[in-house]
mmCIF file of C-alpha atoms and ligand atoms in Angstrom:
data_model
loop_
_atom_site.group_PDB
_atom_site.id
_atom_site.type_symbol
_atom_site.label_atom_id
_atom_site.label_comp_id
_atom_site.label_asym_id
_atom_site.label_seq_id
_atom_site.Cartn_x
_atom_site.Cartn_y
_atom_site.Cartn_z
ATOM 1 C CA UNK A 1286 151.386 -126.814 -127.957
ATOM 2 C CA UNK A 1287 153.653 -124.940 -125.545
ATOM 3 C CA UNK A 1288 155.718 -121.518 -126.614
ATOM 4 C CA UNK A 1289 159.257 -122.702 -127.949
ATOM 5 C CA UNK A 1290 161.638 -120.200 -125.850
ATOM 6 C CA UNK A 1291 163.121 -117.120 -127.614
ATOM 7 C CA UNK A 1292 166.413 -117.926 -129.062
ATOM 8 C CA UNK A 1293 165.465 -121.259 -130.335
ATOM 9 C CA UNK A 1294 166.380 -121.269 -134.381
ATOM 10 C CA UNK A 1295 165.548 -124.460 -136.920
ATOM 11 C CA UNK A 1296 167.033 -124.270 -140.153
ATOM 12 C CA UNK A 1297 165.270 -127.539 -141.651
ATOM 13 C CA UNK A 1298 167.576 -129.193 -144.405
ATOM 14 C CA UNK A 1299 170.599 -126.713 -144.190
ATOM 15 C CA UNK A 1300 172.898 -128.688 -145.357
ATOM 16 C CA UNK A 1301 172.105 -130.929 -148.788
ATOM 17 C CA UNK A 1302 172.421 -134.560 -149.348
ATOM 18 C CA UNK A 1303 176.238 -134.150 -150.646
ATOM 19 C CA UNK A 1304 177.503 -132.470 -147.883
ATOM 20 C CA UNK A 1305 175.753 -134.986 -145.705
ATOM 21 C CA UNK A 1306 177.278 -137.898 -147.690
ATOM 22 C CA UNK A 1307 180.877 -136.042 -147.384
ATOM 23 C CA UNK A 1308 180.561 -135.231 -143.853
ATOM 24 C CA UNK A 1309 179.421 -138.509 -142.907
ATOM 25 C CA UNK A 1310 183.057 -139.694 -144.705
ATOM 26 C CA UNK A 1311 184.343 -136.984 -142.591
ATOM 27 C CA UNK A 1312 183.039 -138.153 -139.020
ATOM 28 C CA UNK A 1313 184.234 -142.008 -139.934
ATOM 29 C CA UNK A 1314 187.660 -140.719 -139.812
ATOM 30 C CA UNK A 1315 187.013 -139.047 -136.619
ATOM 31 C CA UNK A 1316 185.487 -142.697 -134.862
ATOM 32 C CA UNK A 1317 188.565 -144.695 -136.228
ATOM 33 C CA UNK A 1318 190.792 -142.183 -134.923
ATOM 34 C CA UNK A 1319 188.498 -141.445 -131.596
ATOM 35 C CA UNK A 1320 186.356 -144.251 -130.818
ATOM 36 C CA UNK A 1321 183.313 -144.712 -129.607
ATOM 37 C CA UNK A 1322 182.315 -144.803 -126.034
ATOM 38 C CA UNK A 1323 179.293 -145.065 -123.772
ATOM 39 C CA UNK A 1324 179.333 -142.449 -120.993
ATOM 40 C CA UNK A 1325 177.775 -143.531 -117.615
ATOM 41 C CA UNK A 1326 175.251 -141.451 -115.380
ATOM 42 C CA UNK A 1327 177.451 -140.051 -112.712
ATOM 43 C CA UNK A 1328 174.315 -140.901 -109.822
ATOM 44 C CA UNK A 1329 173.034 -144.294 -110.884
ATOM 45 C CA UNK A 1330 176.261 -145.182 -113.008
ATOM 46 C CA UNK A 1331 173.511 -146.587 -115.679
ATOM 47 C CA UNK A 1332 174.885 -146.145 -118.691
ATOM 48 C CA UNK A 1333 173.740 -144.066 -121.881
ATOM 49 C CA UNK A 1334 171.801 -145.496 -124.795
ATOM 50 C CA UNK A 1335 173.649 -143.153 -126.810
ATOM 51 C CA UNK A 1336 177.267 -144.059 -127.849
ATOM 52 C CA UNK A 1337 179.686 -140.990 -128.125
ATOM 53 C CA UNK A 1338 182.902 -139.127 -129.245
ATOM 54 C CA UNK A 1339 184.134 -136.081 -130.029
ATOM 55 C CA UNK A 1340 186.621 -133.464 -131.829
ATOM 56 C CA UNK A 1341 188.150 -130.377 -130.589
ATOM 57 C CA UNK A 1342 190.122 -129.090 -127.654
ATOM 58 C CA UNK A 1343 187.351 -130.376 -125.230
ATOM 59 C CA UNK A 1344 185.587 -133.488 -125.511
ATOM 60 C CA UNK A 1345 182.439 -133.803 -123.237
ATOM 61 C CA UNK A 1346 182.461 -137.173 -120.465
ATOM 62 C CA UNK A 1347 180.167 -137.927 -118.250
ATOM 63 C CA UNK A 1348 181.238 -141.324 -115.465
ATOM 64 C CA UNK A 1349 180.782 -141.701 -111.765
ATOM 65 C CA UNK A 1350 182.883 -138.613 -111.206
ATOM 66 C CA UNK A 1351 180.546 -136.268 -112.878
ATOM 67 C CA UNK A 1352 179.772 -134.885 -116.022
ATOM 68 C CA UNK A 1353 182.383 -132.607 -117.480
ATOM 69 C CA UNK A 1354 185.224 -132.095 -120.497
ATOM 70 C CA UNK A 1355 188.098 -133.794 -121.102
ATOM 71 C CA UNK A 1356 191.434 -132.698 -122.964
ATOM 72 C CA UNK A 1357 192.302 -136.617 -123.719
ATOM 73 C CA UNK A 1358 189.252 -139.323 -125.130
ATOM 74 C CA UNK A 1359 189.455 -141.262 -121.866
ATOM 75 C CA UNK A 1360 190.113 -144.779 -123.520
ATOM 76 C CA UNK A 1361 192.816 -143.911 -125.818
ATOM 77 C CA UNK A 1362 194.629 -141.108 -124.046
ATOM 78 C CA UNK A 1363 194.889 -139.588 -127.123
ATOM 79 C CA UNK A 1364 194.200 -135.771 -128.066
ATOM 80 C CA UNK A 1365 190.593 -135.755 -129.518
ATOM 81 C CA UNK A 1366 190.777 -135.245 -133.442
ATOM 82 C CA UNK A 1367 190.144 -131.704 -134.442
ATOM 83 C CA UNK A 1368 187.224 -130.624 -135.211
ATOM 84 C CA UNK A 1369 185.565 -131.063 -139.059
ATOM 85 C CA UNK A 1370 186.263 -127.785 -141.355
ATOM 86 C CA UNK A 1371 182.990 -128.186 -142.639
ATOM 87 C CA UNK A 1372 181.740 -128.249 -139.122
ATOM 88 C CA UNK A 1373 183.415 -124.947 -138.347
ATOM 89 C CA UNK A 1374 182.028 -123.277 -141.612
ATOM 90 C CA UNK A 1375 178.552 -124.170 -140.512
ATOM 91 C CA UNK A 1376 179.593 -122.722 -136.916
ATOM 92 C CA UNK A 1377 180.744 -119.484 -138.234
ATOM 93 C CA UNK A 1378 177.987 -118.842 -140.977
ATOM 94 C CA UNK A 1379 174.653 -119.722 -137.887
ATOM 95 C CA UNK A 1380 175.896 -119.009 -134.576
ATOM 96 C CA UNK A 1381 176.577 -115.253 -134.676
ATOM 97 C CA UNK A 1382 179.395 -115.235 -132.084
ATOM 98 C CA UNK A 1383 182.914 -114.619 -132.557
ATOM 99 C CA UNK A 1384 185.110 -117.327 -131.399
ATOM 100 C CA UNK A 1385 185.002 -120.778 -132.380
ATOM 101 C CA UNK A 1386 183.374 -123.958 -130.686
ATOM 102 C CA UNK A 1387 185.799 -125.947 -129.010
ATOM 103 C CA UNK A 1388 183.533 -129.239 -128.611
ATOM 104 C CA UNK A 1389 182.320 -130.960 -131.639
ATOM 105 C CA UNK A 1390 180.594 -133.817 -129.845
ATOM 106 C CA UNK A 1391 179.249 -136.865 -131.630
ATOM 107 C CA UNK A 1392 176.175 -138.965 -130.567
ATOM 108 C CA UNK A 1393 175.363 -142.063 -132.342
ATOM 109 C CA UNK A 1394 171.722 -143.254 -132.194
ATOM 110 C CA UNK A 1395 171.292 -147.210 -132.635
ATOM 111 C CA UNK A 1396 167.429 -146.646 -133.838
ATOM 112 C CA UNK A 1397 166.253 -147.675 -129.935
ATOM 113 C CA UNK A 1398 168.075 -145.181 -128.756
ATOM 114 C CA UNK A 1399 167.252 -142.247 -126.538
ATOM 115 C CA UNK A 1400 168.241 -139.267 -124.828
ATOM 116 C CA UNK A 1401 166.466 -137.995 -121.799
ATOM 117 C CA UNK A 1402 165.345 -134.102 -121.266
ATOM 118 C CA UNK A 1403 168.574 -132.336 -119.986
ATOM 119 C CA UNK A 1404 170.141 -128.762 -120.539
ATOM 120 C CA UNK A 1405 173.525 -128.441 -121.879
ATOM 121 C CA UNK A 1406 174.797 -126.621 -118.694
ATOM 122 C CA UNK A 1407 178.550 -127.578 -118.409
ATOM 123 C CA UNK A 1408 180.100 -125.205 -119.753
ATOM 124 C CA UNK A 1409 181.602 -122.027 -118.671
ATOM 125 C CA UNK A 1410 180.136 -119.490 -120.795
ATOM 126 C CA UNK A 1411 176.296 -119.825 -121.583
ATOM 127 C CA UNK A 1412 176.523 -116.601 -124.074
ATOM 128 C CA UNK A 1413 177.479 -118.868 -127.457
ATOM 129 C CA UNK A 1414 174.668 -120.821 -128.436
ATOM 130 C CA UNK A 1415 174.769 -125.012 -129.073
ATOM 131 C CA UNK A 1416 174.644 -125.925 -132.518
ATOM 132 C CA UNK A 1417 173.083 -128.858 -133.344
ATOM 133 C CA UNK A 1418 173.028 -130.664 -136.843
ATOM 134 C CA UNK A 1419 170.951 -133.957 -137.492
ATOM 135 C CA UNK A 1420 172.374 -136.884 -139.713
ATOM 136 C CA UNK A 1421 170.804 -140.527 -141.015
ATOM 137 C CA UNK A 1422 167.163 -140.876 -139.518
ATOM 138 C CA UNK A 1423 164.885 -138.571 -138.000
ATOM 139 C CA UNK A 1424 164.104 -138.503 -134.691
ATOM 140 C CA UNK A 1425 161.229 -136.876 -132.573
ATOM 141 C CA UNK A 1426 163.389 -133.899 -130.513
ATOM 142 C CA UNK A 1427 161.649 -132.520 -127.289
ATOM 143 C CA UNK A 1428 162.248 -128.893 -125.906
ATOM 144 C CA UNK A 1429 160.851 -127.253 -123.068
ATOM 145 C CA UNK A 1430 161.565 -124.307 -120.763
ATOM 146 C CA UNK A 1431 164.937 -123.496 -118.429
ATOM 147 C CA UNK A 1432 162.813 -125.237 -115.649
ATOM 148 C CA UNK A 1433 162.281 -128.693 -115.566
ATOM 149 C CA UNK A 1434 158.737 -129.008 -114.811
ATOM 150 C CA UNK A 1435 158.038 -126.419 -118.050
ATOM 151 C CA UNK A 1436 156.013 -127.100 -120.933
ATOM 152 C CA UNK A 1437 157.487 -128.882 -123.913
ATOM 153 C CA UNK A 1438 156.818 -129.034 -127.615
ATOM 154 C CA UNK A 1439 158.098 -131.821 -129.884
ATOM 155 C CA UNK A 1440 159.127 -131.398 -133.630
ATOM 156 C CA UNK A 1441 160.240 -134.201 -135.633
ATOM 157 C CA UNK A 1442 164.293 -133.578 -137.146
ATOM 158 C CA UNK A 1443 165.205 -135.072 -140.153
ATOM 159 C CA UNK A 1444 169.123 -135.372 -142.139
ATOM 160 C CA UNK A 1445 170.538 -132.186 -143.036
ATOM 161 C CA UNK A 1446 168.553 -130.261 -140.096
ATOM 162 C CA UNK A 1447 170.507 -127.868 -138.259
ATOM 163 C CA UNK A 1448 168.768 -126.141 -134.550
ATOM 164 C CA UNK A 1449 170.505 -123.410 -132.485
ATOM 165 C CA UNK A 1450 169.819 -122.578 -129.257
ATOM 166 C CA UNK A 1451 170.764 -119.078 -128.080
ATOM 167 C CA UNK A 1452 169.630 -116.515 -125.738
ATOM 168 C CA UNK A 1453 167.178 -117.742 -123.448
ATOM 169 C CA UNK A 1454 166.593 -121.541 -124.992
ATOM 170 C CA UNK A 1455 170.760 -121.602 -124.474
ATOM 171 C CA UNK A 1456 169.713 -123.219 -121.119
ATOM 172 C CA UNK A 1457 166.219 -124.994 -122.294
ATOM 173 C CA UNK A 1458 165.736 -128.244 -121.456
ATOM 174 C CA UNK A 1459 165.569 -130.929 -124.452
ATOM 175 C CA UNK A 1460 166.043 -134.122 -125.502
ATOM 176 C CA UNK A 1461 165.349 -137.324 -128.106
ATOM 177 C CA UNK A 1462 162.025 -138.982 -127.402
ATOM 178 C CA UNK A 1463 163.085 -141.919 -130.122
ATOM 179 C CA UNK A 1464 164.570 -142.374 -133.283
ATOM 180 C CA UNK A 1465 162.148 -143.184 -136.317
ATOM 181 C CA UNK A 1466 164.174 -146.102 -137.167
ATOM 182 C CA UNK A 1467 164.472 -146.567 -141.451
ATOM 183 C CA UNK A 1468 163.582 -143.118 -142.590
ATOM 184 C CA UNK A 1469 167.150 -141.981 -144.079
ATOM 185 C CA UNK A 1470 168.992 -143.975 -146.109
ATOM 186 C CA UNK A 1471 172.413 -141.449 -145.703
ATOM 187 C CA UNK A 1472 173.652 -144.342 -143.152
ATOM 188 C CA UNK A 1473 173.870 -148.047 -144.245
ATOM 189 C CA UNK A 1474 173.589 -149.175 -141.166
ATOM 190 C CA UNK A 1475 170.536 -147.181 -140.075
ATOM 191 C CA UNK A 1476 170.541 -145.135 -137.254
ATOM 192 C CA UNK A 1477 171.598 -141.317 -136.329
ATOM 193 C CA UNK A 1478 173.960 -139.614 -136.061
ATOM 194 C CA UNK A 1479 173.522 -135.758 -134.087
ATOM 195 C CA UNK A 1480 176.721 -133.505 -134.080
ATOM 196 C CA UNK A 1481 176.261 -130.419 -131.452
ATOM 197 C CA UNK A 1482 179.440 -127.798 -131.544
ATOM 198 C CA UNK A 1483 179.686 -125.664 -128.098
ATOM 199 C CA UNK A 1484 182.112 -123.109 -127.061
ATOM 200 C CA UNK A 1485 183.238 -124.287 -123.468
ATOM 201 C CA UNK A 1486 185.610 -121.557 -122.025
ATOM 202 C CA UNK A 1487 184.708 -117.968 -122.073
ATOM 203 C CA UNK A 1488 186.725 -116.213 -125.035
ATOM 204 C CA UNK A 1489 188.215 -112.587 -125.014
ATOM 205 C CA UNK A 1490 186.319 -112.013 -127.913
ATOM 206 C CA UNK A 1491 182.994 -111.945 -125.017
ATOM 207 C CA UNK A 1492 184.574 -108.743 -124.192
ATOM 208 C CA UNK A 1493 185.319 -106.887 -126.744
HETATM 209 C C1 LIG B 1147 171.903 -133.601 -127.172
HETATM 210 O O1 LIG B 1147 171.140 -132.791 -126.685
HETATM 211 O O2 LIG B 1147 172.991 -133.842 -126.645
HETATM 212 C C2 LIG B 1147 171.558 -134.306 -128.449
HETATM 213 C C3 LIG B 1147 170.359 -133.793 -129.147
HETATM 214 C C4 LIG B 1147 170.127 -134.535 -130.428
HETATM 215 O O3 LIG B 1147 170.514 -135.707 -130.537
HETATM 216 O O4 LIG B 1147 169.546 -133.952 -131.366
HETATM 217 FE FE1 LIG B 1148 171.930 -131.479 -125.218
#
């Protein structure tokens, strides 16, 4: 098994089945208000298994004309909800930096779902770390190094899970090898959901 890169925390069942169940209430109000979507790979325009939305100032896109965030959800035009105070209490009490995340982004796993390895890399400050919190079924998560071709390790995430990466795993590569379809019975419908908050824009707090 491979070295999992400094700065890579798992807090395994952080947050309890109730505030699961209420969050979950939570993030349905989000989809009605900002719905679902299915971003496209900007080279081969093949689009994601993974359907997506998101709350805060910055909602992450990705289409032919790149990956990158958007002010408006690109079907509705609207402003993208904000984000979940419960969401922003878990920010402030694990990431141990001083502003706030401005992207609460929303995957939704139908259980043959998948995300390749990738880094989170479009933002413009890499010194907050991604915050990552698992809902509904688990799902066998794959990190490696910064590079590419690095080692990897997998570890299995389950409902309630939360994983930060800071420091040098800000930039590791990861993704979902498969979701282990009927092990949480949080969502009705099966599936899972993952929530990851990011600061985007470099705050003055990074000075101070
Ligand atoms: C992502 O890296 O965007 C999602 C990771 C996850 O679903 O846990
Ligand atoms: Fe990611």
């Amino acid at each position: 098994m491979a070295a999992i890169p400094e700065g890579f925390r798992y807090l395994p069942g952080h947050l309890d089945p109730q505030a699961q169940a209420d969050l979950v209430a939570e993030l349905r109000r989000l989809v009605a208000a900002a719905p679902l979507y299915r971003p496209t790979m900007p080279k081969s325009g093949r689009p994601f298994s993974v359907r997506m939305t998101n709350a805060g100032s910055h909602g992450w896109f990705a289409d032919h004309a790149g990956y990158r965030y958007l002010a408006r959800h690109p079907k509705t035009g609207r402003p993208w909800p904000a984000i979940p105070g419960a969401l922003l209490d878990l920010w402030r009490t694990v990431s141990g930096y001083p502003a706030d995340p401005e992207c609460c982004l929303l995957n939704l796993y139908a259980p043959e779902a998948r995300m390749g390895l990738h880094r989170d890399a479009d933002e413009e400050t890499f010194a907050a770390p991604v915050v990552s919190l698992s809902l509904g079924d688990s799902a066998v998560f794959r990190i490696g190094a910064a590079e590419r071709r690095g080692p990897t390790t997998s570890l299995k995430l389950h409902s309630g899970d939360v994983m930060i990466l800071a420091g040098p795993a800000r930039l590791a590569y990861h993704g979902i090898d498969r979701v282990l379809g009927g092990s949480s019975r949080l969502l009705p419908d099966g599936g899972r959901i993952n929530v990851t908050l990011r600061r985007v824009t470099r705050p003055p707090e990074e000075d101070a």
